[in-house]
mmCIF file of C-alpha atoms and ligand atoms in Angstrom:
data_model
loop_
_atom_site.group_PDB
_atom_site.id
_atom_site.type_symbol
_atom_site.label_atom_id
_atom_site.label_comp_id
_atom_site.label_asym_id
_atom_site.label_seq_id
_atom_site.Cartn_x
_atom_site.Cartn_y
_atom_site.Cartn_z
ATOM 1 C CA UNK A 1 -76.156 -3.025 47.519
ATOM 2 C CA UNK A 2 -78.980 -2.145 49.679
ATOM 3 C CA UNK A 3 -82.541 -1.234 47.969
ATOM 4 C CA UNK A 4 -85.099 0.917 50.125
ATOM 5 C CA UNK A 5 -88.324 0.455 49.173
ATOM 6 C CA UNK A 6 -90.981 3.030 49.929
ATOM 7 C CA UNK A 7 -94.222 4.382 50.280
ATOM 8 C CA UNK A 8 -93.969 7.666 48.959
ATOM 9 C CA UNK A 9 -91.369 10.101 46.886
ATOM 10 C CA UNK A 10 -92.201 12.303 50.270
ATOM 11 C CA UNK A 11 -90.267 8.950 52.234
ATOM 12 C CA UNK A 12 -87.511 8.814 49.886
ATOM 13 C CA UNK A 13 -86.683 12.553 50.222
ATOM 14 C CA UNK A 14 -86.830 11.722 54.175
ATOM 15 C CA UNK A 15 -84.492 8.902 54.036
ATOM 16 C CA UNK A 16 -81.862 10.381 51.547
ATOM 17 C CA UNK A 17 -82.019 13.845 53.983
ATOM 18 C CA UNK A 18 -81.376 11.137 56.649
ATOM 19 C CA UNK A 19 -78.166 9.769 55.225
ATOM 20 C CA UNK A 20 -76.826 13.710 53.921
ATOM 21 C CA UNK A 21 -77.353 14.901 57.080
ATOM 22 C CA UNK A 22 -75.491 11.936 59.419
ATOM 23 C CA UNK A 23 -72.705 12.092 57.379
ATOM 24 C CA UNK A 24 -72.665 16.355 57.956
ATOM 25 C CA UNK A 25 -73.399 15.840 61.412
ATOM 26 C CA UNK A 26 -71.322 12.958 61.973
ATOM 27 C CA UNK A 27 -67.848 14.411 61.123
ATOM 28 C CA UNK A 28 -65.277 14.682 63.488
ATOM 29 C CA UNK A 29 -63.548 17.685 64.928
ATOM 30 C CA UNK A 30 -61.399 19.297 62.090
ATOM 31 C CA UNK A 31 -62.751 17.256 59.292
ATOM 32 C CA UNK A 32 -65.056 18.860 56.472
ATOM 33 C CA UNK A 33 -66.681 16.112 55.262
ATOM 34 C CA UNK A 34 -67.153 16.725 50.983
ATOM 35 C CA UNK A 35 -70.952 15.743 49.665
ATOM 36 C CA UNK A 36 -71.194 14.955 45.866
ATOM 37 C CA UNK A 37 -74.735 16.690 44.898
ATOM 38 C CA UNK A 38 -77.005 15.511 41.939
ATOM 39 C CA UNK A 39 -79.066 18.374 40.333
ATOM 40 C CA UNK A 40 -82.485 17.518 38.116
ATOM 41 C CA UNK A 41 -85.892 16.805 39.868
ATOM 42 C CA UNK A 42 -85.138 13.514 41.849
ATOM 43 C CA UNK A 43 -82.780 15.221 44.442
ATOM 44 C CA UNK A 44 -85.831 18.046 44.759
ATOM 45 C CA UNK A 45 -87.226 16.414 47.680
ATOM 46 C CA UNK A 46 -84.705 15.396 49.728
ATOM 47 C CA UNK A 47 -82.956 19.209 49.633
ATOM 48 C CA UNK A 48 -86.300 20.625 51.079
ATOM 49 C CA UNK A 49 -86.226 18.625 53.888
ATOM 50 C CA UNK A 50 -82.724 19.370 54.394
ATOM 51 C CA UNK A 51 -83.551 22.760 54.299
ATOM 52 C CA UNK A 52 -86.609 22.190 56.944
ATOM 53 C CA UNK A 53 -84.245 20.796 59.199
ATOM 54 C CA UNK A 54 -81.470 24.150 58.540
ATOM 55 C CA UNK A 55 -83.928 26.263 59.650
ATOM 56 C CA UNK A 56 -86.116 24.063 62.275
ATOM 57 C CA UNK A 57 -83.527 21.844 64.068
ATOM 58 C CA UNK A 58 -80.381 23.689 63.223
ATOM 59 C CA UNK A 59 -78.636 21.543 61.056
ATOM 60 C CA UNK A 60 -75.453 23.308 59.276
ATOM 61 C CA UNK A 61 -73.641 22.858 56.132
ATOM 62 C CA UNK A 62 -70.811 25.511 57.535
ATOM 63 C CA UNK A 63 -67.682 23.997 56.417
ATOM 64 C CA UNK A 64 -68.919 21.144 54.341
ATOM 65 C CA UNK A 65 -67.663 21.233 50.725
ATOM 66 C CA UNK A 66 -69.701 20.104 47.886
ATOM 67 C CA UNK A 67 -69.158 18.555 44.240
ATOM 68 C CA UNK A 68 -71.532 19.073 41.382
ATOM 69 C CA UNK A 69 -71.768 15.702 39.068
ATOM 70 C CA UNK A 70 -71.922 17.470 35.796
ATOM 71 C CA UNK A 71 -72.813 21.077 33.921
ATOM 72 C CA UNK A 72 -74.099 21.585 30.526
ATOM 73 C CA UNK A 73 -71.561 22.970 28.012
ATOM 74 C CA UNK A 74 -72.065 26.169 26.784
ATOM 75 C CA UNK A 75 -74.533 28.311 28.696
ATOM 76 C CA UNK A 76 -73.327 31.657 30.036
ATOM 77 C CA UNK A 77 -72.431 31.968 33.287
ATOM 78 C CA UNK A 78 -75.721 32.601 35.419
ATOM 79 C CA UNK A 79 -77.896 30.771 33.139
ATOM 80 C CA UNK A 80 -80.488 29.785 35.466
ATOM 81 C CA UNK A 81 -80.256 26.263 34.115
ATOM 82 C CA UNK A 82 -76.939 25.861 34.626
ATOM 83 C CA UNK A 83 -76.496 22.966 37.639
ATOM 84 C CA UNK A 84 -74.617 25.814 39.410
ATOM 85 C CA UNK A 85 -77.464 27.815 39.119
ATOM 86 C CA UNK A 86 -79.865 25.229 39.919
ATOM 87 C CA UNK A 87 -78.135 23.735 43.085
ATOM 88 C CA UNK A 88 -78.242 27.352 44.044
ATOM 89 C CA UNK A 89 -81.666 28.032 44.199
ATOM 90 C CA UNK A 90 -82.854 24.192 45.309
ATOM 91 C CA UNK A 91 -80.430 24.026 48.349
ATOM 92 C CA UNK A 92 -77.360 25.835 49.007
ATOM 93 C CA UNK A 93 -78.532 29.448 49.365
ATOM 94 C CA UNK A 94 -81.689 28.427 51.514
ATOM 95 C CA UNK A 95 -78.913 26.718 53.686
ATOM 96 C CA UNK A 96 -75.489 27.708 54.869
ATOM 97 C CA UNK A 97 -73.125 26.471 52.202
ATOM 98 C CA UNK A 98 -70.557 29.095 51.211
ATOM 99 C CA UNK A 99 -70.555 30.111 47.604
ATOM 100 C CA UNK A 100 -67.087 28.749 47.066
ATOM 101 C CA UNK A 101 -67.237 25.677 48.895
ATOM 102 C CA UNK A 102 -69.399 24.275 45.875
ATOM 103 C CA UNK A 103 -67.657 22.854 43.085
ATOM 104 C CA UNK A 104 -68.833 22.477 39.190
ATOM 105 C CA UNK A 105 -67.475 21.586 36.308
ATOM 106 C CA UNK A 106 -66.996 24.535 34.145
ATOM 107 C CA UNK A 107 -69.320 24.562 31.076
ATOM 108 C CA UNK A 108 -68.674 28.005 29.869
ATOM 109 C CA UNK A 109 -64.659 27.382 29.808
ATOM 110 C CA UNK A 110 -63.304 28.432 26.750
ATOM 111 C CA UNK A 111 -62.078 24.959 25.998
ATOM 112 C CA UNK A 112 -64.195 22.549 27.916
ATOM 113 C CA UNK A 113 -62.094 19.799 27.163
ATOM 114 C CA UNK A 114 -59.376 21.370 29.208
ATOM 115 C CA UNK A 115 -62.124 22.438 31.695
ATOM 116 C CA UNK A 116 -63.067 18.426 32.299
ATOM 117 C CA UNK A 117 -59.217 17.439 32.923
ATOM 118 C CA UNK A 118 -59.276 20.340 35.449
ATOM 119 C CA UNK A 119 -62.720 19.295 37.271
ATOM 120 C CA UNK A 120 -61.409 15.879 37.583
ATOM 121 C CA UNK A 121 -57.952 17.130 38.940
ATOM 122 C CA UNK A 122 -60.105 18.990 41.694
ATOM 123 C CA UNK A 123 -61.893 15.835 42.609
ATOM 124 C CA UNK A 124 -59.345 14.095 43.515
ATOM 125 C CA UNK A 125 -57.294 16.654 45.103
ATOM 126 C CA UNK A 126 -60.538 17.284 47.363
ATOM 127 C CA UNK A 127 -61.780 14.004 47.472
ATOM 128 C CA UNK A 128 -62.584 11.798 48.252
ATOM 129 C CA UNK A 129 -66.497 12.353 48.649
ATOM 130 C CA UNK A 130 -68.077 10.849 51.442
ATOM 131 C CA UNK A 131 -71.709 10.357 50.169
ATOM 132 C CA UNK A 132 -72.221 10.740 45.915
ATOM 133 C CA UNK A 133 -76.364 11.486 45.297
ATOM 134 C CA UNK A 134 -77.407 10.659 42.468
ATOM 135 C CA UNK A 135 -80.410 10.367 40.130
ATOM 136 C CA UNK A 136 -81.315 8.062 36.886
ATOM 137 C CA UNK A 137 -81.917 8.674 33.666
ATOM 138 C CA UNK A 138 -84.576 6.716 31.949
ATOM 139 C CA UNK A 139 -81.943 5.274 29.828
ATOM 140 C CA UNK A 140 -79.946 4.427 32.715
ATOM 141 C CA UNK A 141 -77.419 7.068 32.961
ATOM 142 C CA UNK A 142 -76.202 8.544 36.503
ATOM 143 C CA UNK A 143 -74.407 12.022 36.013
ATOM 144 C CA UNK A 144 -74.676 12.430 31.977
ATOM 145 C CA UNK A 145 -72.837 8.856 31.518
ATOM 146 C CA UNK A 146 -74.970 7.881 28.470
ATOM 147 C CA UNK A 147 -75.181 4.257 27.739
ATOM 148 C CA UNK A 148 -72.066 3.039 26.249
ATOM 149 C CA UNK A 149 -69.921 5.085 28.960
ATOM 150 C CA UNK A 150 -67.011 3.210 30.014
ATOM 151 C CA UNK A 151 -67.407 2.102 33.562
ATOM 152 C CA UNK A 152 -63.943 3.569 34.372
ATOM 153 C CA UNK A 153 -64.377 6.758 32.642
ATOM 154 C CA UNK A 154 -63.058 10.014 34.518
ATOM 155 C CA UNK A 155 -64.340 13.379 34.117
ATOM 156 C CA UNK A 156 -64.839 14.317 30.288
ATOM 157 C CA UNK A 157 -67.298 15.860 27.970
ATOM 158 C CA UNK A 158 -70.350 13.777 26.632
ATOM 159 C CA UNK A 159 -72.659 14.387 23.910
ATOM 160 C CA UNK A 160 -76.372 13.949 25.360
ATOM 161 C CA UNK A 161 -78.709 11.293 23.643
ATOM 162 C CA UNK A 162 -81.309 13.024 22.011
ATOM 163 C CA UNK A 163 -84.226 11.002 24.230
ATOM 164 C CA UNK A 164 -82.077 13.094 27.082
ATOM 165 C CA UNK A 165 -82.579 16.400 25.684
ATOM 166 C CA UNK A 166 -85.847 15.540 25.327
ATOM 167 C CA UNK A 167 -86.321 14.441 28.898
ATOM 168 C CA UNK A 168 -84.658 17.670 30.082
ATOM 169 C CA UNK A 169 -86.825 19.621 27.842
ATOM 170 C CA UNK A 170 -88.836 20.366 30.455
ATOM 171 C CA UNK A 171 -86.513 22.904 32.154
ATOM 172 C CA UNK A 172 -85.966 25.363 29.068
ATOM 173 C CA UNK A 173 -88.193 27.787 27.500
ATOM 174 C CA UNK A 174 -87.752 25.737 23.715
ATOM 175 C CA UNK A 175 -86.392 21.799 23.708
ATOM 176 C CA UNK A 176 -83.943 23.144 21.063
ATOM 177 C CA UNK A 177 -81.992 25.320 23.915
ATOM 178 C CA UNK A 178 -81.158 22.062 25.954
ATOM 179 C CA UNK A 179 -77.648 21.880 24.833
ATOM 180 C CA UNK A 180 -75.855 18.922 23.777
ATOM 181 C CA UNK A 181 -72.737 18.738 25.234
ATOM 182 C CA UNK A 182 -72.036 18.661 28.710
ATOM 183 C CA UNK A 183 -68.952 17.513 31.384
ATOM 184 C CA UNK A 184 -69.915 14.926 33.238
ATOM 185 C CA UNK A 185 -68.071 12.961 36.139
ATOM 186 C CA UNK A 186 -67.270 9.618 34.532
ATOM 187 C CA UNK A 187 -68.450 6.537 36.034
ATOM 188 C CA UNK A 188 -64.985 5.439 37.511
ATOM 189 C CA UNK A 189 -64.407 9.580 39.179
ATOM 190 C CA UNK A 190 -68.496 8.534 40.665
ATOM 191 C CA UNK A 191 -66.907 5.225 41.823
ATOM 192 C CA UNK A 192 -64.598 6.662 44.059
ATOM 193 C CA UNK A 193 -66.778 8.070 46.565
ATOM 194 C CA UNK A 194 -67.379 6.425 49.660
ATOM 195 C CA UNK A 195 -71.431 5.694 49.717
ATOM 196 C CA UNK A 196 -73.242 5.959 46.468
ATOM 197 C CA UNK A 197 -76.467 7.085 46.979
ATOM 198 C CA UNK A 198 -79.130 6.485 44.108
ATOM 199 C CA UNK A 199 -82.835 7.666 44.152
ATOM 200 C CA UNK A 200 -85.512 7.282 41.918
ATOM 201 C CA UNK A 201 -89.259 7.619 41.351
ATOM 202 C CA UNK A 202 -92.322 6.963 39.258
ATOM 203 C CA UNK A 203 -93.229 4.651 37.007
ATOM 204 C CA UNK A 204 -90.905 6.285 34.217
ATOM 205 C CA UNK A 205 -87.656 5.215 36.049
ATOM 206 C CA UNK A 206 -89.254 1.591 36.569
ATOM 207 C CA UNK A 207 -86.955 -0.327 33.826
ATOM 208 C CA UNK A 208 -84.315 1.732 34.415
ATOM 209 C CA UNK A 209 -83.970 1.393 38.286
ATOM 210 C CA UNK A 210 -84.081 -3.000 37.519
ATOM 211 C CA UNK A 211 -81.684 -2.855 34.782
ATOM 212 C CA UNK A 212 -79.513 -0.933 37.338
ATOM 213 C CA UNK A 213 -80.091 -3.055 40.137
ATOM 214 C CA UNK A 214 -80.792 -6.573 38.802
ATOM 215 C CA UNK A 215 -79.633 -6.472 35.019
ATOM 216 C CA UNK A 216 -76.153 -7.053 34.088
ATOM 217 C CA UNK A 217 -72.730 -5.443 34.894
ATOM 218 C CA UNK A 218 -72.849 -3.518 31.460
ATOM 219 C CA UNK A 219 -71.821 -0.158 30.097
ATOM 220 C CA UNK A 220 -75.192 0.056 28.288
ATOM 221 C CA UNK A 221 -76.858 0.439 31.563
ATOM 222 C CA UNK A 222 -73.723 2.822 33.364
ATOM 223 C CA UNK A 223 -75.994 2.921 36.336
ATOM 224 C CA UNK A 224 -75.082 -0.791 36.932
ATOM 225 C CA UNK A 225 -71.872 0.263 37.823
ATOM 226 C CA UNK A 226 -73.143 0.566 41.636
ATOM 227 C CA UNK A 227 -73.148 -3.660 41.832
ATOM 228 C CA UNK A 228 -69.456 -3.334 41.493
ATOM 229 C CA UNK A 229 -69.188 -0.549 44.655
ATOM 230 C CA UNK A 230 -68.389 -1.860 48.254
ATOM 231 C CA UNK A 231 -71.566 0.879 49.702
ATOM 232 C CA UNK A 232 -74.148 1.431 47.168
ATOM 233 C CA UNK A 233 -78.103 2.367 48.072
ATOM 234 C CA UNK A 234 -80.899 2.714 46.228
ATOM 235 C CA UNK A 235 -83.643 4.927 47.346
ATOM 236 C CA UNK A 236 -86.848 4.071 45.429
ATOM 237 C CA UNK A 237 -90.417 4.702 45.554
ATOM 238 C CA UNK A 238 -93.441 1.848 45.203
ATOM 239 C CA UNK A 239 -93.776 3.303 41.275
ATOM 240 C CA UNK A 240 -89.718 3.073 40.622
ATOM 241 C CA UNK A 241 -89.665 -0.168 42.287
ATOM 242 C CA UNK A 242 -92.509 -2.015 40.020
ATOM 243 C CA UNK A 243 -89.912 -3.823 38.000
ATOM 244 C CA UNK A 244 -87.754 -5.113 40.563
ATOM 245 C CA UNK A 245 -87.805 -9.172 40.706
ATOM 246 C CA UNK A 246 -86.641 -9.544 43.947
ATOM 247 C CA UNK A 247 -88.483 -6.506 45.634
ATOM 248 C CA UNK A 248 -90.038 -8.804 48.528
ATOM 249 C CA UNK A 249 -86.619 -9.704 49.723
ATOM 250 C CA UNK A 250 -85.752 -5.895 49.321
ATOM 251 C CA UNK A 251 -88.488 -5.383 51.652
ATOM 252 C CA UNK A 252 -88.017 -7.958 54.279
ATOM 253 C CA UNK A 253 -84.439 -6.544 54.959
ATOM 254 C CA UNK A 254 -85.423 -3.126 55.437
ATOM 255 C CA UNK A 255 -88.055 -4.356 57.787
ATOM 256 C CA UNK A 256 -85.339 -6.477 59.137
ATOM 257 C CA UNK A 257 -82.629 -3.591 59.578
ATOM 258 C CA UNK A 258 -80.990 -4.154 62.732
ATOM 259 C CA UNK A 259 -81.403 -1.265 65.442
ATOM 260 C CA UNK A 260 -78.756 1.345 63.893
ATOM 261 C CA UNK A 261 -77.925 -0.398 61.050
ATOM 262 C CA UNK A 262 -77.360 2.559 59.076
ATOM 263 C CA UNK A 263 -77.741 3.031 55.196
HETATM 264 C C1 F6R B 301 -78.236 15.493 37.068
HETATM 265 C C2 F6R B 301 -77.789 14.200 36.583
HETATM 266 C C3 F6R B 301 -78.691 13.257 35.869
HETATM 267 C C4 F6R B 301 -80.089 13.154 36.500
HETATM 268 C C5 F6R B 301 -80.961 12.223 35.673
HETATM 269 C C6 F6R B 301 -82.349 12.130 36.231
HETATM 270 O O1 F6R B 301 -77.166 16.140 37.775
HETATM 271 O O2 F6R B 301 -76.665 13.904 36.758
HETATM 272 O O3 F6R B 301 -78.114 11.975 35.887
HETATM 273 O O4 F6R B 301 -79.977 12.694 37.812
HETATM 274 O O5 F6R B 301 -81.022 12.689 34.367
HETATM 275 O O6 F6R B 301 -82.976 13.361 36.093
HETATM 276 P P1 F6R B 301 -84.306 13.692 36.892
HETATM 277 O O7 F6R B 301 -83.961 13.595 38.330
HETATM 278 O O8 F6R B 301 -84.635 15.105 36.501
HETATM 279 O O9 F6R B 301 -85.304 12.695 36.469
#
């Protein structure tokens, strides 16, 4: 695992553009390379800067395909909350990603149950994903894997913690319209993309972000899950970084990185 330790949320928007972009620019002829894209406020950054460089230096999403890491369950279709609304309005309509070539679990399916098997059966039929962004939860959850998520879990519905409800409070007009269930990818359908691609910042993702990176293998931290993948990067501000023990040595290798040593 390789930890990036910056200045500035600004710089860890930068570097996570960085990676998104090689691996959309980098694809060879005839190949549509898939992203797996994180909704919430940490990604925020990092899709305005790929939008700066859509519409300043060209960069095109035209026949990349994209996979949403969870929905909530239960909100109409359209419900500007919904992560298929949201990933709408942060990045792929200020960019040119067609419509359809985005992917989401469906959270106003009838049965969502039935919707989760079928999300997961389009993962892996379109998989796999080259590069899987994701954020943190304070508790240590990537996608909606609460702690206590089995680290092979596939695509299923969860039942949110009530401290994240509270966190994602923040985005609805009352805290009691955050709903409670949602479908999440499971840690092991996360696992299965090529580069996982964490990034966190401020203080309030401190504990999290070293119980991730330096705590113990454990399904009561499911972000720990990235010390068992082969390509796993953490993108973290100064603030995010505070709790990490061996943050000099995280620091010495980045100013160490040989000459195209990529993320
Ligand atoms: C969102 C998601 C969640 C968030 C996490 C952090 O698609 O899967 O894991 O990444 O809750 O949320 P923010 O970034 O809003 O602090």
């Amino acid at each position: 695992m390789e930890v990036a330790i910056l200045p500035t949320p600004a710089d860890c928007g930068r570097v996570v553009a960085d990676v998104l972009a090689a691996t959309v620019t980098g694809r060879s002829a005839g190949h549509r390379p898939t992203l797996g894209l994180a909704t919430g406020s940490s990604p925020v950054l990092a899709y305005r800067e790929l939008i700066r460089r859509h519409r300043e230096e060209g960069l095109s999403f035209a026949g990349v395909r994209a996979f949403l890491l969870d929905e909530y369950v239960g909100l109409p279709p359209g419900h500007p909350e919904s992560y298929r609304a949201v990933i709408r309005r942060e990045l792929t309509s200020s960019v040119d990603f067609v419509d359809s070539d985005v992917d989401a679990p469906d959270g106003s399916a009838p049965d969502p149950l039935v919707a989760a098997r079928e999300y997961e059966e389009r993962l892996r039929q379109g998989g796999p994903v080259a590069v899987q962004l994701l954020g943190i939860g304070a508790n240590g959850h990537i996608g909606f894997n609460e702690p206590g998520s089995s680290l092979s879990s596939v695509t299923r519905v969860k039942t949110l913690t009530e401290q994240t409800r509270r966190d994602n409070a923040r985005f609805f007009e009352r805290p009691e319209d955050v709903p409670r269930h949602v479908i999440t990818q499971g840690l092991g359908t996360i696992s299965r993309a090529q580069h996982l691609l964490l990034t966190a910042t401020g203080a309030r993702k401190a504990a999290a972000v070293a119980a991730a990176v330096e705590g113990p293998l454990t399904a009561s931290c499911p972000a720990s899950v990235l010390q068992l993948h082969p390509h796993a990067t953490v993108v973290v501000d100064e603030a995010a970084a505070a709790m990490l023990e061996r943050a000099d040595y995280y620091r010495y290798t980045l100013q160490h990185k040989l000459p195209h040593q990529p993320y």
